[in-house]
Tab-separated table of N, CA and C in Angstrom:
chain	number	residue	atom	x	y	z
A	1	MET	N	-46.434	25.848	19.379
A	1	MET	CA	-45.377	25.646	20.348
A	1	MET	C	-44.949	27.014	20.851
A	2	SER	N	-44.833	27.137	22.134
A	2	SER	CA	-44.438	28.426	22.701
A	2	SER	C	-42.981	28.722	22.379
A	3	THR	N	-42.666	30.008	22.355
A	3	THR	CA	-41.294	30.414	22.067
A	3	THR	C	-40.342	29.831	23.097
A	4	THR	N	-40.761	29.817	24.338
A	4	THR	CA	-39.916	29.271	25.394
A	4	THR	C	-39.629	27.798	25.157
A	5	GLN	N	-40.653	27.030	24.836
A	5	GLN	CA	-40.446	25.606	24.574
A	5	GLN	C	-39.591	25.420	23.327
A	6	SER	N	-39.834	26.205	22.303
A	6	SER	CA	-39.056	26.121	21.073
A	6	SER	C	-37.586	26.414	21.343
A	7	GLU	N	-37.318	27.482	22.088
A	7	GLU	CA	-35.943	27.840	22.418
A	7	GLU	C	-35.285	26.751	23.266
A	8	ARG	N	-36.029	26.233	24.221
A	8	ARG	CA	-35.499	25.188	25.096
A	8	ARG	C	-35.174	23.915	24.305
A	9	LEU	N	-36.066	23.531	23.426
A	9	LEU	CA	-35.815	22.356	22.597
A	9	LEU	C	-34.619	22.579	21.670
A	10	ARG	N	-34.534	23.764	21.082
A	10	ARG	CA	-33.409	24.073	20.191
A	10	ARG	C	-32.089	23.995	20.959
A	11	GLU	N	-32.045	24.612	22.157
A	11	GLU	CA	-30.826	24.575	22.976
A	11	GLU	C	-30.444	23.147	23.350
A	12	LEU	N	-31.433	22.318	23.596
A	12	LEU	CA	-31.195	20.935	23.986
A	12	LEU	C	-30.738	20.080	22.806
A	13	LEU	N	-31.390	20.253	21.660
A	13	LEU	CA	-31.174	19.352	20.528
A	13	LEU	C	-30.086	19.791	19.546
A	14	GLU	N	-29.856	21.085	19.432
A	14	GLU	CA	-28.901	21.568	18.434
A	14	GLU	C	-27.487	20.986	18.611
A	15	PRO	N	-26.954	20.913	19.839
A	15	PRO	CA	-25.614	20.314	19.980
A	15	PRO	C	-25.563	18.847	19.542
A	16	LEU	N	-26.635	18.113	19.795
A	16	LEU	CA	-26.672	16.708	19.365
A	16	LEU	C	-26.702	16.593	17.849
A	17	VAL	N	-27.498	17.432	17.221
A	17	VAL	CA	-27.592	17.429	15.763
A	17	VAL	C	-26.234	17.809	15.170
A	18	ALA	N	-25.605	18.838	15.729
A	18	ALA	CA	-24.289	19.286	15.248
A	18	ALA	C	-23.240	18.195	15.425
A	19	SER	N	-23.322	17.426	16.511
A	19	SER	CA	-22.352	16.346	16.737
A	19	SER	C	-22.462	15.251	15.681
A	20	GLN	N	-23.591	15.196	14.991
A	20	GLN	CA	-23.797	14.226	13.915
A	20	GLN	C	-23.406	14.822	12.554
A	21	GLY	N	-22.864	16.051	12.576
A	21	GLY	CA	-22.442	16.693	11.331
A	21	GLY	C	-23.596	17.310	10.550
A	22	LEU	N	-24.684	17.633	11.251
A	22	LEU	CA	-25.866	18.182	10.598
A	22	LEU	C	-26.228	19.539	11.197
A	23	ASP	N	-27.038	20.297	10.472
A	23	ASP	CA	-27.577	21.560	10.957
A	23	ASP	C	-29.023	21.347	11.356
A	24	LEU	N	-29.414	21.919	12.483
A	24	LEU	CA	-30.810	21.886	12.910
A	24	LEU	C	-31.525	23.027	12.202
A	25	GLU	N	-32.409	22.697	11.277
A	25	GLU	CA	-33.089	23.700	10.463
A	25	GLU	C	-34.405	24.164	11.081
A	26	GLU	N	-35.165	23.243	11.655
A	26	GLU	CA	-36.507	23.579	12.107
A	26	GLU	C	-36.948	22.638	13.218
A	27	ILE	N	-37.732	23.177	14.135
A	27	ILE	CA	-38.376	22.376	15.183
A	27	ILE	C	-39.835	22.811	15.245
A	28	ALA	N	-40.744	21.846	15.296
A	28	ALA	CA	-42.164	22.173	15.430
A	28	ALA	C	-42.839	21.101	16.276
A	29	VAL	N	-43.712	21.537	17.176
A	29	VAL	CA	-44.533	20.614	17.963
A	29	VAL	C	-45.975	20.858	17.561
A	30	ASP	N	-46.630	19.824	17.072
A	30	ASP	CA	-48.019	19.919	16.641
A	30	ASP	C	-48.855	18.894	17.387
A	31	SER	N	-50.112	19.248	17.637
A	31	SER	CA	-51.046	18.305	18.240
A	31	SER	C	-51.818	17.609	17.139
A	32	VAL	N	-51.835	16.286	17.216
A	32	VAL	CA	-52.586	15.474	16.272
A	32	VAL	C	-53.524	14.620	17.113
A	33	GLY	N	-54.766	15.095	17.219
A	33	GLY	CA	-55.696	14.423	18.128
A	33	GLY	C	-55.200	14.585	19.547
A	34	ARG	N	-55.073	13.476	20.253
A	34	ARG	CA	-54.577	13.517	21.630
A	34	ARG	C	-53.061	13.414	21.703
A	35	ARG	N	-52.433	13.172	20.597
A	35	ARG	CA	-50.982	12.984	20.580
A	35	ARG	C	-50.275	14.244	20.114
A	36	ARG	N	-49.047	14.365	20.524
A	36	ARG	CA	-48.210	15.463	20.049
A	36	ARG	C	-47.128	14.896	19.149
A	37	VAL	N	-46.739	15.674	18.151
A	37	VAL	CA	-45.695	15.269	17.222
A	37	VAL	C	-44.603	16.334	17.253
A	38	LEU	N	-43.390	15.909	17.567
A	38	LEU	CA	-42.225	16.780	17.514
A	38	LEU	C	-41.527	16.514	16.191
A	39	SER	N	-41.563	17.506	15.299
A	39	SER	CA	-40.911	17.387	13.989
A	39	SER	C	-39.600	18.150	14.027
A	40	VAL	N	-38.533	17.466	13.649
A	40	VAL	CA	-37.202	18.059	13.619
A	40	VAL	C	-36.678	17.930	12.197
A	41	VAL	N	-36.276	19.062	11.610
A	41	VAL	CA	-35.746	19.073	10.252
A	41	VAL	C	-34.250	19.350	10.331
A	42	VAL	N	-33.465	18.466	9.712
A	42	VAL	CA	-32.006	18.585	9.713
A	42	VAL	C	-31.497	18.571	8.281
A	43	ASP	N	-30.296	19.101	8.086
A	43	ASP	CA	-29.694	19.113	6.756
A	43	ASP	C	-28.193	19.316	6.911
A	44	SER	N	-27.467	19.170	5.816
A	44	SER	CA	-26.035	19.472	5.801
A	44	SER	C	-25.637	19.825	4.380
A	45	ASP	N	-24.423	20.313	4.234
A	45	ASP	CA	-23.938	20.676	2.905
A	45	ASP	C	-23.868	19.474	1.979
A	46	THR	N	-23.676	18.294	2.541
A	46	THR	CA	-23.580	17.079	1.729
A	46	THR	C	-24.874	16.276	1.729
A	47	GLY	N	-25.914	16.819	2.350
A	47	GLY	CA	-27.182	16.105	2.428
A	47	GLY	C	-27.193	15.166	3.629
A	48	ALA	N	-28.309	14.537	3.835
A	48	ALA	CA	-28.455	13.617	4.964
A	48	ALA	C	-29.153	12.357	4.465
A	49	ASP	N	-28.410	11.245	4.453
A	49	ASP	CA	-29.009	9.994	3.996
A	49	ASP	C	-29.775	9.333	5.141
A	50	LEU	N	-30.427	8.235	4.842
A	50	LEU	CA	-31.271	7.578	5.841
A	50	LEU	C	-30.493	7.119	7.066
A	51	ASP	N	-29.264	6.680	6.886
A	51	ASP	CA	-28.462	6.245	8.028
A	51	ASP	C	-28.168	7.405	8.972
A	52	ARG	N	-27.830	8.555	8.416
A	52	ARG	CA	-27.555	9.736	9.251
A	52	ARG	C	-28.828	10.191	9.961
A	53	ILE	N	-29.955	10.132	9.261
A	53	ILE	CA	-31.235	10.516	9.871
A	53	ILE	C	-31.559	9.559	11.018
A	54	ALA	N	-31.355	8.270	10.807
A	54	ALA	CA	-31.626	7.284	11.859
A	54	ALA	C	-30.715	7.511	13.062
A	55	ASP	N	-29.432	7.785	12.824
A	55	ASP	CA	-28.495	8.028	13.923
A	55	ASP	C	-28.904	9.240	14.742
A	56	VAL	N	-29.227	10.340	14.070
A	56	VAL	CA	-29.598	11.550	14.798
A	56	VAL	C	-30.945	11.356	15.495
A	57	SER	N	-31.843	10.599	14.903
A	57	SER	CA	-33.137	10.322	15.520
A	57	SER	C	-32.959	9.556	16.825
A	58	ARG	N	-32.092	8.555	16.820
A	58	ARG	CA	-31.830	7.785	18.040
A	58	ARG	C	-31.202	8.677	19.125
A	59	ALA	N	-30.265	9.517	18.721
A	59	ALA	CA	-29.604	10.411	19.691
A	59	ALA	C	-30.608	11.401	20.285
A	60	LEU	N	-31.462	11.978	19.444
A	60	LEU	CA	-32.461	12.928	19.926
A	60	LEU	C	-33.472	12.247	20.839
A	61	SER	N	-33.899	11.066	20.459
A	61	SER	CA	-34.874	10.323	21.252
A	61	SER	C	-34.319	10.024	22.643
A	62	ALA	N	-33.070	9.579	22.699
A	62	ALA	CA	-32.455	9.274	23.991
A	62	ALA	C	-32.353	10.522	24.855
A	63	LYS	N	-31.956	11.636	24.266
A	63	LYS	CA	-31.825	12.890	25.014
A	63	LYS	C	-33.192	13.365	25.513
A	64	LEU	N	-34.203	13.280	24.671
A	64	LEU	CA	-35.545	13.705	25.079
A	64	LEU	C	-36.102	12.810	26.187
A	65	ASP	N	-35.787	11.504	26.122
A	65	ASP	CA	-36.260	10.580	27.150
A	65	ASP	C	-35.649	10.869	28.512
A	66	GLU	N	-34.424	11.383	28.559
A	66	GLU	CA	-33.770	11.649	29.838
A	66	GLU	C	-34.081	13.045	30.387
A	67	THR	N	-34.827	13.845	29.642
A	67	THR	CA	-35.198	15.190	30.108
A	67	THR	C	-36.714	15.316	30.135
A	68	ASP	N	-37.192	16.432	30.640
A	68	ASP	CA	-38.628	16.697	30.632
A	68	ASP	C	-38.976	17.765	29.598
A	69	ALA	N	-38.153	17.897	28.574
A	69	ALA	CA	-38.329	18.961	27.577
A	69	ALA	C	-39.674	18.892	26.870
A	70	MET	N	-40.230	17.702	26.723
A	70	MET	CA	-41.532	17.553	26.060
A	70	MET	C	-42.669	17.467	27.067
A	71	GLY	N	-42.354	17.596	28.355
A	71	GLY	CA	-43.397	17.558	29.374
A	71	GLY	C	-43.970	16.161	29.540
A	72	GLU	N	-45.095	16.112	30.213
A	72	GLU	CA	-45.768	14.829	30.447
A	72	GLU	C	-46.547	14.427	29.207
A	73	GLY	N	-46.828	13.166	29.089
A	73	GLY	CA	-47.649	12.669	27.988
A	73	GLY	C	-46.809	12.152	26.834
A	74	GLU	N	-47.481	11.410	25.997
A	74	GLU	CA	-46.810	10.786	24.860
A	74	GLU	C	-46.606	11.784	23.727
A	75	TYR	N	-45.598	11.522	22.944
A	75	TYR	CA	-45.356	12.305	21.742
A	75	TYR	C	-44.637	11.407	20.744
A	76	THR	N	-44.680	11.803	19.506
A	76	THR	CA	-43.975	11.087	18.437
A	76	THR	C	-42.879	12.003	17.919
A	77	LEU	N	-41.687	11.455	17.764
A	77	LEU	CA	-40.561	12.202	17.218
A	77	LEU	C	-40.423	11.865	15.742
A	78	GLU	N	-40.439	12.886	14.894
A	78	GLU	CA	-40.226	12.711	13.458
A	78	GLU	C	-39.001	13.529	13.068
A	79	VAL	N	-38.012	12.872	12.487
A	79	VAL	CA	-36.801	13.552	12.042
A	79	VAL	C	-36.707	13.380	10.535
A	80	GLY	N	-36.483	14.487	9.829
A	80	GLY	CA	-36.385	14.417	8.375
A	80	GLY	C	-35.553	15.562	7.830
A	81	THR	N	-35.521	15.659	6.522
A	81	THR	CA	-34.786	16.706	5.828
A	81	THR	C	-35.776	17.673	5.191
A	82	PRO	N	-35.299	18.843	4.782
A	82	PRO	CA	-36.198	19.792	4.120
A	82	PRO	C	-36.774	19.161	2.848
A	83	GLY	N	-37.946	19.568	2.482
A	83	GLY	CA	-38.577	19.036	1.285
A	83	GLY	C	-37.891	19.485	0.010
A	84	ALA	N	-38.323	18.905	-1.081
A	84	ALA	CA	-37.742	19.220	-2.381
A	84	ALA	C	-37.933	20.683	-2.750
A	85	GLU	N	-39.018	21.289	-2.297
A	85	GLU	CA	-39.306	22.688	-2.614
A	85	GLU	C	-39.081	23.576	-1.391
A	86	ARG	N	-37.958	23.402	-0.753
A	86	ARG	CA	-37.668	24.118	0.475
A	86	ARG	C	-37.550	25.618	0.263
A	87	SER	N	-37.920	26.368	1.285
A	87	SER	CA	-37.702	27.809	1.289
A	87	SER	C	-36.248	28.066	1.636
A	88	LEU	N	-35.691	29.068	0.997
A	88	LEU	CA	-34.310	29.454	1.270
A	88	LEU	C	-34.344	30.687	2.164
A	89	THR	N	-33.865	30.559	3.382
A	89	THR	CA	-33.942	31.661	4.329
A	89	THR	C	-32.581	32.056	4.897
A	90	GLN	N	-31.588	31.204	4.764
A	90	GLN	CA	-30.271	31.494	5.311
A	90	GLN	C	-29.216	31.325	4.224
A	91	HIS	N	-28.069	31.945	4.427
A	91	HIS	CA	-26.994	31.894	3.437
A	91	HIS	C	-26.661	30.449	3.053
A	92	ARG	N	-26.565	29.567	4.048
A	92	ARG	CA	-26.201	28.172	3.755
A	92	ARG	C	-27.240	27.488	2.868
A	93	HIS	N	-28.507	27.909	2.959
A	93	HIS	CA	-29.539	27.325	2.100
A	93	HIS	C	-29.277	27.661	0.641
A	94	TYR	N	-28.862	28.899	0.380
A	94	TYR	CA	-28.561	29.307	-0.988
A	94	TYR	C	-27.348	28.541	-1.516
A	95	VAL	N	-26.339	28.367	-0.677
A	95	VAL	CA	-25.148	27.610	-1.085
A	95	VAL	C	-25.539	26.185	-1.450
A	96	ARG	N	-26.389	25.573	-0.639
A	96	ARG	CA	-26.823	24.196	-0.898
A	96	ARG	C	-27.701	24.093	-2.137
A	97	ALA	N	-28.299	25.217	-2.541
A	97	ALA	CA	-29.179	25.210	-3.718
A	97	ALA	C	-28.438	25.588	-4.999
A	98	THR	N	-27.123	25.704	-4.939
A	98	THR	CA	-26.355	25.999	-6.143
A	98	THR	C	-26.658	24.942	-7.202
A	99	ASP	N	-26.858	25.385	-8.436
A	99	ASP	CA	-27.226	24.557	-9.596
A	99	ASP	C	-28.700	24.156	-9.601
A	100	ARG	N	-29.475	24.651	-8.654
A	100	ARG	CA	-30.914	24.356	-8.613
A	100	ARG	C	-31.701	25.531	-9.168
A	101	LEU	N	-32.875	25.233	-9.685
A	101	LEU	CA	-33.797	26.248	-10.165
A	101	LEU	C	-34.587	26.785	-8.972
A	102	VAL	N	-34.670	28.121	-8.859
A	102	VAL	CA	-35.298	28.752	-7.699
A	102	VAL	C	-36.270	29.827	-8.167
A	103	ARG	N	-37.414	29.915	-7.488
A	103	ARG	CA	-38.382	30.982	-7.749
A	103	ARG	C	-38.181	32.043	-6.669
A	104	PHE	N	-37.837	33.253	-7.118
A	104	PHE	CA	-37.587	34.375	-6.221
A	104	PHE	C	-38.762	35.337	-6.257
A	105	GLN	N	-39.251	35.737	-5.088
A	105	GLN	CA	-40.182	36.851	-4.959
A	105	GLN	C	-39.312	38.045	-4.608
A	106	LEU	N	-39.378	39.105	-5.417
A	106	LEU	CA	-38.480	40.233	-5.265
A	106	LEU	C	-39.126	41.371	-4.485
A	107	HIS	N	-38.306	42.118	-3.727
A	107	HIS	CA	-38.796	43.282	-2.967
A	107	HIS	C	-39.447	44.303	-3.887
A	108	GLU	N	-38.880	44.468	-5.061
A	108	GLU	CA	-39.393	45.467	-6.001
A	108	GLU	C	-40.716	45.036	-6.626
A	109	GLY	N	-41.137	43.847	-6.302
A	109	GLY	CA	-42.352	43.292	-6.891
A	109	GLY	C	-41.978	42.336	-8.008
A	110	GLY	N	-42.876	41.475	-8.321
A	110	GLY	CA	-42.622	40.501	-9.365
A	110	GLY	C	-41.820	39.321	-8.865
A	111	GLU	N	-41.592	38.418	-9.782
A	111	GLU	CA	-40.834	37.233	-9.430
A	111	GLU	C	-39.867	36.893	-10.543
A	112	LEU	N	-38.923	36.049	-10.209
A	112	LEU	CA	-37.884	35.633	-11.129
A	112	LEU	C	-37.637	34.156	-10.891
A	113	VAL	N	-37.576	33.377	-11.959
A	113	VAL	CA	-37.196	31.975	-11.854
A	113	VAL	C	-35.845	31.851	-12.535
A	114	ALA	N	-34.851	31.387	-11.781
A	114	ALA	CA	-33.497	31.311	-12.309
A	114	ALA	C	-32.725	30.208	-11.586
A	115	ARG	N	-31.640	29.800	-12.196
A	115	ARG	CA	-30.761	28.786	-11.617
A	115	ARG	C	-29.615	29.491	-10.888
A	116	ILE	N	-29.327	29.057	-9.668
A	116	ILE	CA	-28.223	29.639	-8.906
A	116	ILE	C	-26.912	29.071	-9.435
A	117	LEU	N	-26.033	29.961	-9.878
A	117	LEU	CA	-24.722	29.552	-10.386
A	117	LEU	C	-23.654	29.652	-9.304
A	118	ALA	N	-23.706	30.724	-8.510
A	118	ALA	CA	-22.701	30.944	-7.464
A	118	ALA	C	-23.308	31.801	-6.357
A	119	VAL	N	-22.765	31.640	-5.162
A	119	VAL	CA	-23.230	32.383	-3.990
A	119	VAL	C	-22.013	32.959	-3.286
A	120	ASP	N	-22.095	34.243	-2.914
A	120	ASP	CA	-21.058	34.843	-2.083
A	120	ASP	C	-21.739	35.576	-0.933
A	121	GLU	N	-21.006	36.351	-0.185
A	121	GLU	CA	-21.567	37.020	0.996
A	121	GLU	C	-22.606	38.082	0.650
A	122	ASP	N	-22.538	38.651	-0.555
A	122	ASP	CA	-23.424	39.750	-0.929
A	122	ASP	C	-24.661	39.326	-1.712
A	123	GLY	N	-24.571	38.204	-2.413
A	123	GLY	CA	-25.703	37.807	-3.238
A	123	GLY	C	-25.418	36.609	-4.110
A	124	LEU	N	-26.154	36.552	-5.221
A	124	LEU	CA	-26.161	35.374	-6.082
A	124	LEU	C	-25.852	35.732	-7.525
A	125	ASP	N	-25.162	34.835	-8.207
A	125	ASP	CA	-25.043	34.894	-9.657
A	125	ASP	C	-26.035	33.876	-10.190
A	126	LEU	N	-26.903	34.322	-11.091
A	126	LEU	CA	-28.006	33.489	-11.579
A	126	LEU	C	-27.935	33.304	-13.080
A	127	GLU	N	-28.513	32.205	-13.535
A	127	GLU	CA	-28.749	31.990	-14.957
A	127	GLU	C	-30.258	32.011	-15.150
A	128	VAL	N	-30.717	32.993	-15.922
A	128	VAL	CA	-32.139	33.131	-16.200
A	128	VAL	C	-32.413	32.406	-17.509
A	129	PRO	N	-33.260	31.362	-17.483
A	129	PRO	CA	-33.527	30.595	-18.707
A	129	PRO	C	-34.097	31.490	-19.807
A	130	GLY	N	-33.695	31.197	-21.028
A	130	GLY	CA	-34.242	31.918	-22.172
A	130	GLY	C	-35.681	31.504	-22.422
A	131	VAL	N	-36.437	32.400	-23.036
A	131	VAL	CA	-37.838	32.128	-23.344
A	131	VAL	C	-38.005	32.065	-24.845
A	132	LYS	N	-38.770	31.095	-25.314
A	132	LYS	CA	-39.098	30.944	-26.739
A	132	LYS	C	-37.851	30.928	-27.616
A	133	GLY	N	-36.914	30.040	-27.300
A	133	GLY	CA	-35.743	29.853	-28.137
A	133	GLY	C	-34.593	30.802	-27.877
A	134	ARG	N	-34.771	31.779	-27.021
A	134	ARG	CA	-33.685	32.708	-26.703
A	134	ARG	C	-32.699	32.044	-25.757
A	135	LYS	N	-31.463	32.510	-25.807
A	135	LYS	CA	-30.427	31.967	-24.937
A	135	LYS	C	-30.629	32.449	-23.502
A	136	ALA	N	-30.142	31.657	-22.591
A	136	ALA	CA	-30.177	32.027	-21.184
A	136	ALA	C	-29.270	33.236	-20.960
A	137	THR	N	-29.614	34.041	-19.955
A	137	THR	CA	-28.802	35.205	-19.601
A	137	THR	C	-28.369	35.077	-18.153
A	138	THR	N	-27.331	35.822	-17.784
A	138	THR	CA	-26.891	35.818	-16.392
A	138	THR	C	-27.355	37.103	-15.720
A	139	ARG	N	-27.506	37.018	-14.418
A	139	ARG	CA	-27.976	38.169	-13.645
A	139	ARG	C	-27.406	38.072	-12.243
A	140	ARG	N	-27.104	39.203	-11.676
A	140	ARG	CA	-26.643	39.294	-10.293
A	140	ARG	C	-27.816	39.749	-9.436
A	141	LEU	N	-28.026	39.106	-8.306
A	141	LEU	CA	-29.120	39.451	-7.409
A	141	LEU	C	-28.559	39.540	-5.994
A	142	SER	N	-28.750	40.678	-5.338
A	142	SER	CA	-28.269	40.813	-3.961
A	142	SER	C	-29.307	40.212	-3.016
A	143	PHE	N	-28.859	39.773	-1.858
A	143	PHE	CA	-29.774	39.190	-0.880
A	143	PHE	C	-30.844	40.198	-0.457
A	144	GLY	N	-30.490	41.483	-0.445
A	144	GLY	CA	-31.433	42.525	-0.065
A	144	GLY	C	-32.590	42.685	-1.032
A	145	ASP	N	-32.438	42.183	-2.259
A	145	ASP	CA	-33.501	42.278	-3.265
A	145	ASP	C	-34.517	41.144	-3.163
A	146	ILE	N	-34.250	40.168	-2.294
A	146	ILE	CA	-35.066	38.952	-2.233
A	146	ILE	C	-36.031	39.017	-1.054
A	147	ASP	N	-37.335	38.848	-1.353
A	147	ASP	CA	-38.346	38.711	-0.307
A	147	ASP	C	-38.444	37.251	0.132
A	148	LYS	N	-38.622	36.377	-0.849
A	148	LYS	CA	-38.743	34.945	-0.596
A	148	LYS	C	-38.053	34.200	-1.725
A	149	ALA	N	-37.594	33.008	-1.413
A	149	ALA	CA	-36.985	32.159	-2.428
A	149	ALA	C	-37.339	30.710	-2.114
A	150	ARG	N	-37.712	29.975	-3.145
A	150	ARG	CA	-38.104	28.578	-2.959
A	150	ARG	C	-37.551	27.754	-4.116
A	151	VAL	N	-36.887	26.643	-3.769
A	151	VAL	CA	-36.371	25.716	-4.766
A	151	VAL	C	-37.544	25.128	-5.537
A	152	GLN	N	-37.375	24.970	-6.834
A	152	GLN	CA	-38.421	24.411	-7.687
A	152	GLN	C	-38.091	22.960	-8.044
A	153	VAL	N	-39.108	22.135	-8.071
A	153	VAL	CA	-38.930	20.758	-8.512
A	153	VAL	C	-38.824	20.781	-10.031
A	154	GLU	N	-37.816	20.105	-10.552
A	154	GLU	CA	-37.635	20.051	-12.003
A	154	GLU	C	-37.869	18.625	-12.493
A	155	PHE	N	-38.621	18.537	-13.551
A	155	PHE	CA	-38.809	17.264	-14.231
A	155	PHE	C	-38.004	17.324	-15.517
A	156	ASN	N	-37.455	16.229	-15.934
A	156	ASN	CA	-36.716	16.132	-17.201
A	156	ASN	C	-35.438	16.950	-17.214
A	157	ARG	N	-34.857	17.236	-16.072
A	157	ARG	CA	-33.590	17.971	-16.068
A	157	ARG	C	-32.480	17.029	-16.472
A	158	LYS	N	-31.695	17.482	-17.440
A	158	LYS	CA	-30.566	16.689	-17.894
A	158	LYS	C	-29.379	16.928	-16.974
A	159	ASP	N	-28.546	15.913	-16.819
A	159	ASP	CA	-27.320	16.031	-16.052
A	159	ASP	C	-26.411	17.015	-16.772
A	160	THR	N	-26.000	18.076	-16.102
A	160	THR	CA	-25.214	19.125	-16.753
A	160	THR	C	-23.845	18.629	-17.197
A	161	LYS	N	-23.304	17.625	-16.563
A	161	LYS	CA	-22.001	17.095	-16.967
A	161	LYS	C	-22.087	16.391	-18.308
A	162	SER	N	-23.171	15.685	-18.550
A	162	SER	CA	-23.310	14.976	-19.820
A	162	SER	C	-23.881	15.877	-20.904
A	163	ASP	N	-24.456	17.031	-20.525
A	163	ASP	CA	-25.022	17.952	-21.514
A	163	ASP	C	-23.976	18.475	-22.478
A	164	LYS	N	-22.748	18.625	-22.027
A	164	LYS	CA	-21.711	19.206	-22.857
A	164	LYS	C	-21.452	18.364	-24.100
A	165	ASN	N	-21.689	17.073	-24.006
A	165	ASN	CA	-21.474	16.192	-25.148
A	165	ASN	C	-22.769	15.828	-25.847
A	166	ASP	N	-23.850	16.383	-25.384
A	166	ASP	CA	-25.176	16.099	-25.935
A	166	ASP	C	-25.493	17.067	-27.057
A	167	ASN	N	-26.144	16.622	-28.085
A	167	ASN	CA	-26.554	17.510	-29.161
A	167	ASN	C	-28.027	17.866	-29.074
A	168	GLN	N	-28.634	17.605	-27.918
A	168	GLN	CA	-30.046	17.919	-27.751
A	168	GLN	C	-30.188	19.377	-27.346
A	169	PRO	N	-31.359	19.983	-27.633
A	169	PRO	CA	-31.551	21.396	-27.290
A	169	PRO	C	-31.467	21.632	-25.789
A	170	GLU	N	-31.011	22.854	-25.424
A	170	GLU	CA	-30.930	23.233	-24.023
A	170	GLU	C	-32.300	23.620	-23.497
A	171	ASN	N	-32.359	23.822	-22.187
A	171	ASN	CA	-33.570	24.314	-21.507
A	171	ASN	C	-34.776	23.408	-21.694
A	172	ASP	N	-34.536	22.107	-21.590
A	172	ASP	CA	-35.625	21.148	-21.612
A	172	ASP	C	-36.199	20.997	-20.205
A	173	ASN	N	-35.765	21.881	-19.300
A	173	ASN	CA	-36.207	21.816	-17.910
A	173	ASN	C	-37.590	22.430	-17.773
A	174	LYS	N	-38.410	21.798	-16.989
A	174	LYS	CA	-39.745	22.318	-16.732
A	174	LYS	C	-39.981	22.287	-15.235
A	175	THR	N	-40.614	23.317	-14.731
A	175	THR	CA	-40.980	23.309	-13.328
A	175	THR	C	-42.275	22.547	-13.163
A	176	GLU	N	-42.620	22.258	-11.954
A	176	GLU	CA	-43.852	21.525	-11.667
A	176	GLU	C	-45.052	22.273	-12.210
A	177	GLU	N	-45.029	23.600	-12.101
A	177	GLU	CA	-46.171	24.393	-12.589
A	177	GLU	C	-46.284	24.332	-14.113
A	178	GLU	N	-45.139	24.301	-14.813
A	178	GLU	CA	-45.177	24.237	-16.265
A	178	GLU	C	-45.675	22.882	-16.757
A	179	GLU	N	-45.425	21.829	-15.967
A	179	GLU	CA	-45.883	20.496	-16.345
A	179	GLU	C	-47.401	20.392	-16.285
A	180	ALA	N	-48.011	21.123	-15.341
A	180	ALA	CA	-49.456	21.030	-15.107
A	180	ALA	C	-50.267	21.648	-16.236
């Protein structure tokens, strides 16, 4: 998709998405055979359920039908939310990932897998899981130290609210890679 078309679509669709209480995260136009697919990714601090996705999809479809933003020819509109292993690229993404396990690629090299405890304007407070029976530690990470960050899918994660009354061992969390 050309930058001009991307910018034009963003300018057209972002106010509609915002009016539904959502953030426009991503727009992509891909060719699938002879058809084009317009993928729109939306999110909010409280998440986006199927009803909200359907509402914004109808609003976007109506707006696109009344304009020539997609040009001539057929296209399919797909509206969804970021995936479970979304990349974190903006401050609001980190805020939304609070209490989630994240894999960080660091500027200094190497990587860190840690749970986001808190987010402020300068960086993150993290809980780094203990290894081989050791207790978890906390660490401060500034945004400037981060090259890339991606939420990790966790299997067997216990609800932290009920953990306080649980006598089971901590750190039973495993990432998708550890399960394999």
